[in-house]
Short mmCIF file of C-alpha atoms and ligand atoms in Angstrom, two decimals:
data_model
loop_
_atom_site.label_atom_id
_atom_site.label_comp_id
_atom_site.label_asym_id
_atom_site.label_seq_id
_atom_site.Cartn_x
_atom_site.Cartn_y
_atom_site.Cartn_z
CA MET A 26 22.51 -4.26 12.24
CA ARG A 27 23.02 -7.08 9.79
CA LEU A 28 20.44 -6.10 7.17
CA GLN A 29 20.85 -2.33 7.25
CA ASP A 30 19.58 -0.70 4.02
CA LYS A 31 18.38 -4.03 2.65
CA THR A 32 14.87 -4.96 1.59
CA ALA A 33 13.33 -8.41 1.96
CA LEU A 34 10.22 -10.19 0.73
CA ILE A 35 9.01 -13.05 2.93
CA THR A 36 6.13 -15.35 1.96
CA GLY A 37 4.05 -17.12 4.58
CA ALA A 38 4.98 -14.24 6.87
CA ALA A 39 1.73 -14.12 8.84
CA SER A 40 2.68 -17.12 10.99
CA GLY A 41 5.43 -19.41 12.25
CA ILE A 42 8.87 -19.19 10.61
CA GLY A 43 7.82 -16.41 8.25
CA ARG A 44 6.45 -14.21 11.02
CA GLU A 45 9.51 -14.67 13.26
CA THR A 46 11.78 -13.95 10.32
CA ALA A 47 9.88 -10.82 9.33
CA LEU A 48 10.19 -9.45 12.88
CA LEU A 49 13.89 -10.34 13.08
CA PHE A 50 14.81 -8.99 9.64
CA ALA A 51 13.03 -5.72 10.44
CA ALA A 52 14.83 -5.46 13.79
CA GLU A 53 18.09 -5.97 11.88
CA GLY A 54 17.35 -2.97 9.67
CA ALA A 55 15.57 -4.48 6.65
CA SER A 56 12.42 -3.08 5.07
CA VAL A 57 10.14 -6.11 4.83
CA ALA A 58 7.32 -7.09 2.47
CA VAL A 59 5.13 -9.32 4.64
CA VAL A 60 3.38 -11.62 2.15
CA ASP A 61 0.62 -14.08 3.00
CA ARG A 62 -2.72 -15.33 1.74
CA ASP A 63 -3.97 -14.56 5.26
CA ARG A 64 -4.67 -10.86 4.74
CA GLU A 65 -5.38 -10.00 8.37
CA GLY A 66 -2.40 -12.01 9.61
CA ALA A 67 -0.04 -10.17 7.25
CA ALA A 68 -1.46 -6.83 8.36
CA ARG A 69 -0.97 -7.80 12.03
CA VAL A 70 2.71 -8.69 11.51
CA CYS A 71 3.21 -5.49 9.55
CA ALA A 72 1.69 -3.51 12.43
CA GLU A 73 3.95 -5.31 14.94
CA ILE A 74 7.01 -4.33 12.91
CA GLU A 75 5.90 -0.72 12.63
CA ALA A 76 5.10 -0.57 16.36
CA ALA A 77 8.70 -1.64 17.04
CA GLY A 78 9.98 1.17 14.80
CA GLY A 79 10.58 -0.93 11.71
CA VAL A 80 9.51 -0.57 8.08
CA ALA A 81 7.11 -3.04 6.44
CA VAL A 82 4.36 -3.42 3.90
CA ALA A 83 1.65 -6.09 4.05
CA VAL A 84 0.94 -7.88 0.78
CA HIS A 85 -1.98 -10.22 0.20
CA ALA A 86 -0.96 -12.96 -2.24
CA ASP A 87 -1.41 -16.64 -2.97
CA VAL A 88 2.06 -17.83 -3.97
CA SER A 89 0.61 -20.55 -6.21
CA VAL A 90 -1.00 -17.94 -8.50
CA ALA A 91 1.40 -16.43 -11.05
CA ALA A 92 -0.31 -13.01 -11.13
CA ASP A 93 -0.10 -12.79 -7.32
CA ALA A 94 3.58 -13.76 -7.31
CA GLU A 95 4.33 -11.12 -9.94
CA ALA A 96 2.35 -8.51 -8.01
CA MET A 97 4.00 -9.25 -4.64
CA VAL A 98 7.44 -8.60 -6.12
CA ALA A 99 6.19 -5.44 -7.85
CA VAL A 100 4.71 -4.12 -4.59
CA ALA A 101 7.94 -4.79 -2.67
CA GLU A 102 10.09 -3.15 -5.34
CA SER A 103 7.89 -0.10 -5.67
CA ALA A 104 7.49 0.32 -1.90
CA PHE A 105 11.21 0.06 -1.11
CA GLY A 106 12.92 0.81 -4.45
CA ARG A 107 14.81 -2.51 -4.66
CA LEU A 108 14.77 -6.15 -3.56
CA ASP A 109 17.79 -7.75 -1.87
CA VAL A 110 16.39 -10.82 -0.12
CA LEU A 111 13.69 -13.23 -1.29
CA PHE A 112 12.48 -15.77 1.29
CA ASN A 113 10.11 -18.27 -0.36
CA ASN A 114 8.77 -19.81 2.81
CA ALA A 115 4.98 -20.27 2.46
CA GLY A 116 3.90 -23.89 2.64
CA ILE A 117 1.12 -26.21 3.73
CA MET A 118 0.88 -29.65 5.29
CA HIS A 119 -2.44 -31.08 4.11
CA PRO A 120 -4.28 -33.11 6.80
CA ASP A 121 -5.25 -35.79 4.24
CA ASP A 122 -1.71 -36.24 2.90
CA GLY A 123 -0.69 -39.84 3.47
CA ASP A 124 0.84 -42.77 1.61
CA ALA A 125 1.02 -43.27 -2.15
CA GLU A 126 -2.08 -45.43 -2.34
CA GLN A 127 -4.45 -43.42 -0.19
CA THR A 128 -3.62 -39.82 -0.93
CA ASP A 129 -6.18 -38.10 -3.13
CA GLU A 130 -5.04 -36.44 -6.34
CA SER A 131 -6.51 -33.11 -5.17
CA VAL A 132 -4.26 -33.21 -2.08
CA TRP A 133 -1.25 -33.83 -4.31
CA HIS A 134 -2.11 -30.91 -6.61
CA GLN A 135 -2.80 -28.47 -3.79
CA THR A 136 0.42 -29.34 -1.98
CA ILE A 137 2.64 -29.25 -5.05
CA ASP A 138 1.02 -26.01 -6.26
CA ILE A 139 1.78 -24.13 -3.05
CA ASN A 140 4.94 -25.77 -1.74
CA LEU A 141 6.79 -26.31 -5.02
CA LYS A 142 5.21 -24.24 -7.80
CA GLY A 143 4.90 -21.36 -5.31
CA VAL A 144 8.67 -21.37 -4.80
CA TRP A 145 9.29 -21.50 -8.53
CA LEU A 146 6.92 -18.57 -9.15
CA GLY A 147 8.61 -16.59 -6.36
CA CYS A 148 11.94 -17.14 -8.13
CA ARG A 149 10.49 -16.49 -11.56
CA TYR A 150 9.46 -12.96 -10.59
CA GLY A 151 11.84 -12.34 -7.69
CA ILE A 152 15.16 -13.20 -9.34
CA PRO A 153 14.85 -10.46 -11.99
CA ALA A 154 14.25 -7.99 -9.14
CA LEU A 155 17.38 -9.20 -7.32
CA ARG A 156 19.30 -8.85 -10.58
CA ARG A 157 18.07 -5.26 -10.95
CA ALA A 158 19.44 -4.62 -7.44
CA GLY A 159 22.86 -5.98 -8.46
CA GLY A 160 22.42 -9.35 -6.73
CA GLY A 161 20.93 -10.78 -3.58
CA SER A 162 20.01 -13.80 -1.52
CA VAL A 163 17.22 -16.30 -2.14
CA ILE A 164 16.19 -18.64 0.67
CA ASN A 165 13.71 -21.41 -0.11
CA THR A 166 12.13 -23.35 2.75
CA ALA A 167 12.45 -27.07 2.16
CA SER A 168 12.48 -29.51 5.12
CA PHE A 169 14.49 -32.32 6.66
CA VAL A 170 11.98 -34.65 4.94
CA ALA A 171 13.71 -33.73 1.69
CA LEU A 172 16.66 -35.70 3.09
CA MET A 173 15.09 -38.57 5.08
CA GLY A 174 12.10 -40.88 4.84
CA ALA A 175 9.49 -41.33 7.56
CA ALA A 176 7.16 -44.18 8.42
CA THR A 177 4.46 -41.55 8.95
CA PRO A 178 4.05 -40.76 5.25
CA GLN A 179 3.05 -37.45 3.70
CA ILE A 180 3.78 -38.31 0.10
CA ALA A 181 2.83 -34.98 -1.49
CA TYR A 182 4.56 -32.87 1.17
CA THR A 183 7.75 -34.93 1.00
CA ALA A 184 7.80 -34.80 -2.80
CA SER A 185 7.24 -31.04 -2.76
CA LYS A 186 10.15 -30.46 -0.37
CA GLY A 187 12.46 -32.73 -2.35
CA GLY A 188 11.59 -30.61 -5.36
CA VAL A 189 12.35 -27.38 -3.51
CA LEU A 190 15.77 -28.69 -2.51
CA ALA A 191 16.71 -29.87 -6.02
CA MET A 192 15.39 -26.68 -7.61
CA SER A 193 17.33 -24.49 -5.16
CA ARG A 194 20.56 -26.28 -6.00
CA GLU A 195 20.05 -25.72 -9.73
CA LEU A 196 19.08 -22.07 -9.26
CA ALA A 197 22.23 -21.55 -7.18
CA VAL A 198 24.42 -22.81 -9.99
CA VAL A 199 22.58 -20.96 -12.76
CA HIS A 200 22.70 -17.59 -11.00
CA ALA A 201 26.07 -17.87 -9.21
CA ARG A 202 27.86 -15.44 -11.53
CA GLU A 203 25.13 -12.83 -11.11
CA ASN A 204 25.86 -12.34 -7.41
CA ILE A 205 22.58 -14.11 -6.62
CA ARG A 206 22.92 -16.78 -3.94
CA VAL A 207 20.25 -19.46 -3.49
CA ASN A 208 20.06 -21.71 -0.44
CA ALA A 209 17.46 -24.16 0.82
CA LEU A 210 16.59 -23.98 4.51
CA CYS A 211 15.80 -27.46 5.86
CA PRO A 212 14.07 -27.14 9.24
CA GLY A 213 13.52 -30.09 11.53
CA PRO A 214 10.20 -30.60 13.35
CA LEU A 215 9.11 -27.35 14.96
CA HIS A 216 6.79 -26.31 17.72
CA THR A 217 4.55 -24.39 15.30
CA GLU A 218 0.86 -24.46 14.54
CA MET A 219 1.55 -26.42 11.34
CA LEU A 220 3.18 -29.43 12.99
CA MET A 221 1.38 -29.39 16.32
CA SER A 222 -2.01 -29.58 14.60
CA TYR A 223 -0.71 -32.58 12.62
CA LEU A 224 0.79 -34.30 15.70
CA ASP A 225 -2.45 -33.81 17.61
CA THR A 226 -1.94 -36.37 20.41
CA GLU A 227 0.78 -36.72 23.06
CA GLU A 228 1.58 -40.16 21.66
CA LYS A 229 2.21 -38.77 18.16
CA LYS A 230 4.40 -36.00 19.60
CA GLU A 231 6.37 -38.51 21.71
CA ARG A 232 6.92 -40.78 18.72
CA ARG A 233 8.48 -37.88 16.81
CA LEU A 234 10.52 -36.57 19.74
CA ARG A 235 12.23 -39.95 20.11
CA HIS A 236 14.06 -39.32 16.83
CA ILE A 237 15.38 -35.87 17.71
CA PRO A 238 18.78 -36.09 19.44
CA MET A 239 18.15 -32.81 21.24
CA GLY A 240 14.89 -34.24 22.58
CA ARG A 241 12.72 -31.23 21.79
CA PHE A 242 10.93 -29.55 18.91
CA GLY A 243 12.66 -26.56 17.36
CA LEU A 244 11.36 -23.01 17.52
CA ALA A 245 10.38 -20.84 14.58
CA SER A 246 12.70 -18.18 16.01
CA GLU A 247 15.65 -20.59 15.64
CA GLN A 248 14.86 -20.92 11.91
CA ALA A 249 14.59 -17.14 11.65
CA LYS A 250 18.15 -16.79 12.97
CA ALA A 251 19.39 -19.24 10.34
CA ALA A 252 17.49 -17.34 7.65
CA LEU A 253 19.10 -14.10 8.90
CA TRP A 254 22.55 -15.56 8.35
CA LEU A 255 21.63 -16.77 4.86
CA ALA A 256 20.09 -13.39 4.02
CA SER A 257 23.01 -11.30 5.28
CA ASP A 258 26.42 -10.71 3.73
CA ASP A 259 27.90 -12.93 6.48
CA SER A 260 27.04 -15.88 4.20
CA SER A 261 28.57 -14.26 1.11
CA PHE A 262 30.37 -17.46 -0.05
CA THR A 263 27.44 -19.78 0.73
CA THR A 264 25.19 -20.90 -2.11
CA GLY A 265 23.49 -24.11 -3.19
CA THR A 266 23.43 -25.54 0.33
CA GLU A 267 20.88 -27.67 2.09
CA PHE A 268 21.07 -25.62 5.28
CA VAL A 269 19.89 -28.07 7.92
CA VAL A 270 18.57 -26.72 11.26
CA ASP A 271 17.07 -29.85 12.78
CA GLY A 272 18.27 -30.59 16.33
CA GLY A 273 20.51 -33.34 14.93
CA ILE A 274 17.88 -35.60 13.31
CA THR A 275 19.68 -36.06 10.02
CA ALA A 276 22.91 -36.94 11.85
CA ALA A 277 21.32 -39.59 14.04
CA TYR A 278 21.12 -43.34 13.71
CA VAL A 279 20.41 -44.07 17.37
CA THR A 280 19.33 -41.18 19.60
CA PRO A 281 20.26 -40.73 23.30
CA GLU A 282 18.03 -42.52 25.88
P1 LIG B 15 2.71 -21.94 9.46
O1 LIG B 15 1.49 -22.70 9.07
O2 LIG B 15 2.85 -21.40 10.83
O3 LIG B 15 2.91 -20.72 8.43
C1 LIG B 15 2.73 -20.88 7.05
C2 LIG B 15 2.18 -19.57 6.47
O4 LIG B 15 2.09 -19.73 5.05
C3 LIG B 15 0.77 -19.23 6.97
O5 LIG B 15 0.73 -17.89 7.42
C4 LIG B 15 -0.10 -19.43 5.75
O6 LIG B 15 -1.23 -18.57 5.68
C5 LIG B 15 0.88 -19.15 4.61
N1 LIG B 15 0.47 -19.74 3.35
C6 LIG B 15 0.04 -21.02 3.14
N2 LIG B 15 -0.27 -21.17 1.85
C7 LIG B 15 -0.04 -19.98 1.24
C8 LIG B 15 -0.18 -19.52 -0.09
N3 LIG B 15 -0.65 -20.32 -1.06
N4 LIG B 15 0.17 -18.24 -0.39
C9 LIG B 15 0.62 -17.42 0.58
N5 LIG B 15 0.78 -17.80 1.88
C10 LIG B 15 0.43 -19.06 2.18
O7 LIG B 15 3.91 -22.91 9.10
P2 LIG B 15 5.49 -22.88 9.45
O8 LIG B 15 5.74 -23.99 10.38
O9 LIG B 15 5.96 -21.53 9.78
O10 LIG B 15 6.06 -23.33 8.03
C11 LIG B 15 6.76 -22.46 7.18
C12 LIG B 15 7.52 -23.29 6.18
O11 LIG B 15 8.40 -24.16 6.87
C13 LIG B 15 6.64 -24.18 5.30
O12 LIG B 15 7.15 -24.19 3.98
C14 LIG B 15 6.79 -25.53 5.94
O13 LIG B 15 6.56 -26.58 5.04
C15 LIG B 15 8.23 -25.48 6.38
N6 LIG B 15 8.60 -26.43 7.45
C16 LIG B 15 7.91 -26.44 8.64
C17 LIG B 15 8.28 -27.38 9.60
C18 LIG B 15 7.54 -27.46 10.92
O14 LIG B 15 7.79 -28.39 11.68
N7 LIG B 15 6.66 -26.53 11.22
C19 LIG B 15 9.35 -28.25 9.38
C20 LIG B 15 10.03 -28.20 8.17
C21 LIG B 15 9.64 -27.27 7.21
#
C-alpha cells in the first residue's frame, strides 16, 4: 500500500475528484480527513471508507473561512496524531461567471474566496502541521485553464486557478528545504457534476470535446490516481510542478478528426 501509516486531509471530498481521492487514499492505507462544506456528503464518504475497512473522519468546513480552515487541520491532527498529506481541492465554478465586462463583482469575490483564498488558508494552517510531522506533500487543485485561454470565458474561475498555480510554485520553493513538497494538479475537463452542469447541452459538450485529443472527458478517478502519486513517496523528488492530467489538451494545436 502506497500510503501506509500516512494521514491525509482532503477538501471538497464529498464529491468528484475529492471523493474519489479520499476513497483511493484510504484503500492505499491512509487515514483520511474528509472535509467539505456539504456536511451530509462528507459523512457519506466517511461511511463508505469505513465500510470498506478504512479509517476516516468527516469534517464540516468552509475552506474560505479562516477559523474553519484552522479547525479542519486541528481535527485531522488530533484524530490521527499527525498530518502527512494536504490536498487543497475544494472549488466552485459559478454559473454567472463570464467575461470581464459582464461578470458581477459578487461572483468574482465568491470564486476567489473559495478557489484561491481557500487554498492559501489550507496552506496557512496545514503547512505547520506537515512541518510538525517532519515534512509532507501538499497538492493544490488548479486547472488546465491556468495554462490556456478559452473563448468560453469564466474570468473569475480562470484567475483563481492561475493564482493557485503561481502560489503553489512559490510555496514549493519556500518550503523545499523542510521536506515539504508542493505541487499543483491541473485537471482537464472532467465528467463530473461541476462541469456537466456547466456544459448543459450536447452542443456545448461537443464544442469542448473537439479540443481534447483523446476525444473524451476525463474521470475524477483518473485525477485521484495522479493525486496518489503526488501524495506518495514515489514522487519524492517532485515539487513545484504544474502536474497536467488533461487528455492532451495543452499539447494540442490541431486535434485528430
Ligand atoms: P465537485 O463539484 O464534484 O466537488 C467539489 C466539492 O467541493 C463539493 O463537494 C463541494 O461541496 C466542495 N466545496 C465547494 N466549496 C467549498 C467550500 N467553500 N468549502 C468546502 N468545500 C467546498 O467538483 P470537482 O469536479 O471534483 O472539482 C474539484 C476541483 O477540481 C475544483 O477545485 C475544480 O475547480 C477543479 N477542476 C475541476 C475540473 C472539472 O472538469 N470538473 C477541471 C479542472 C479543475
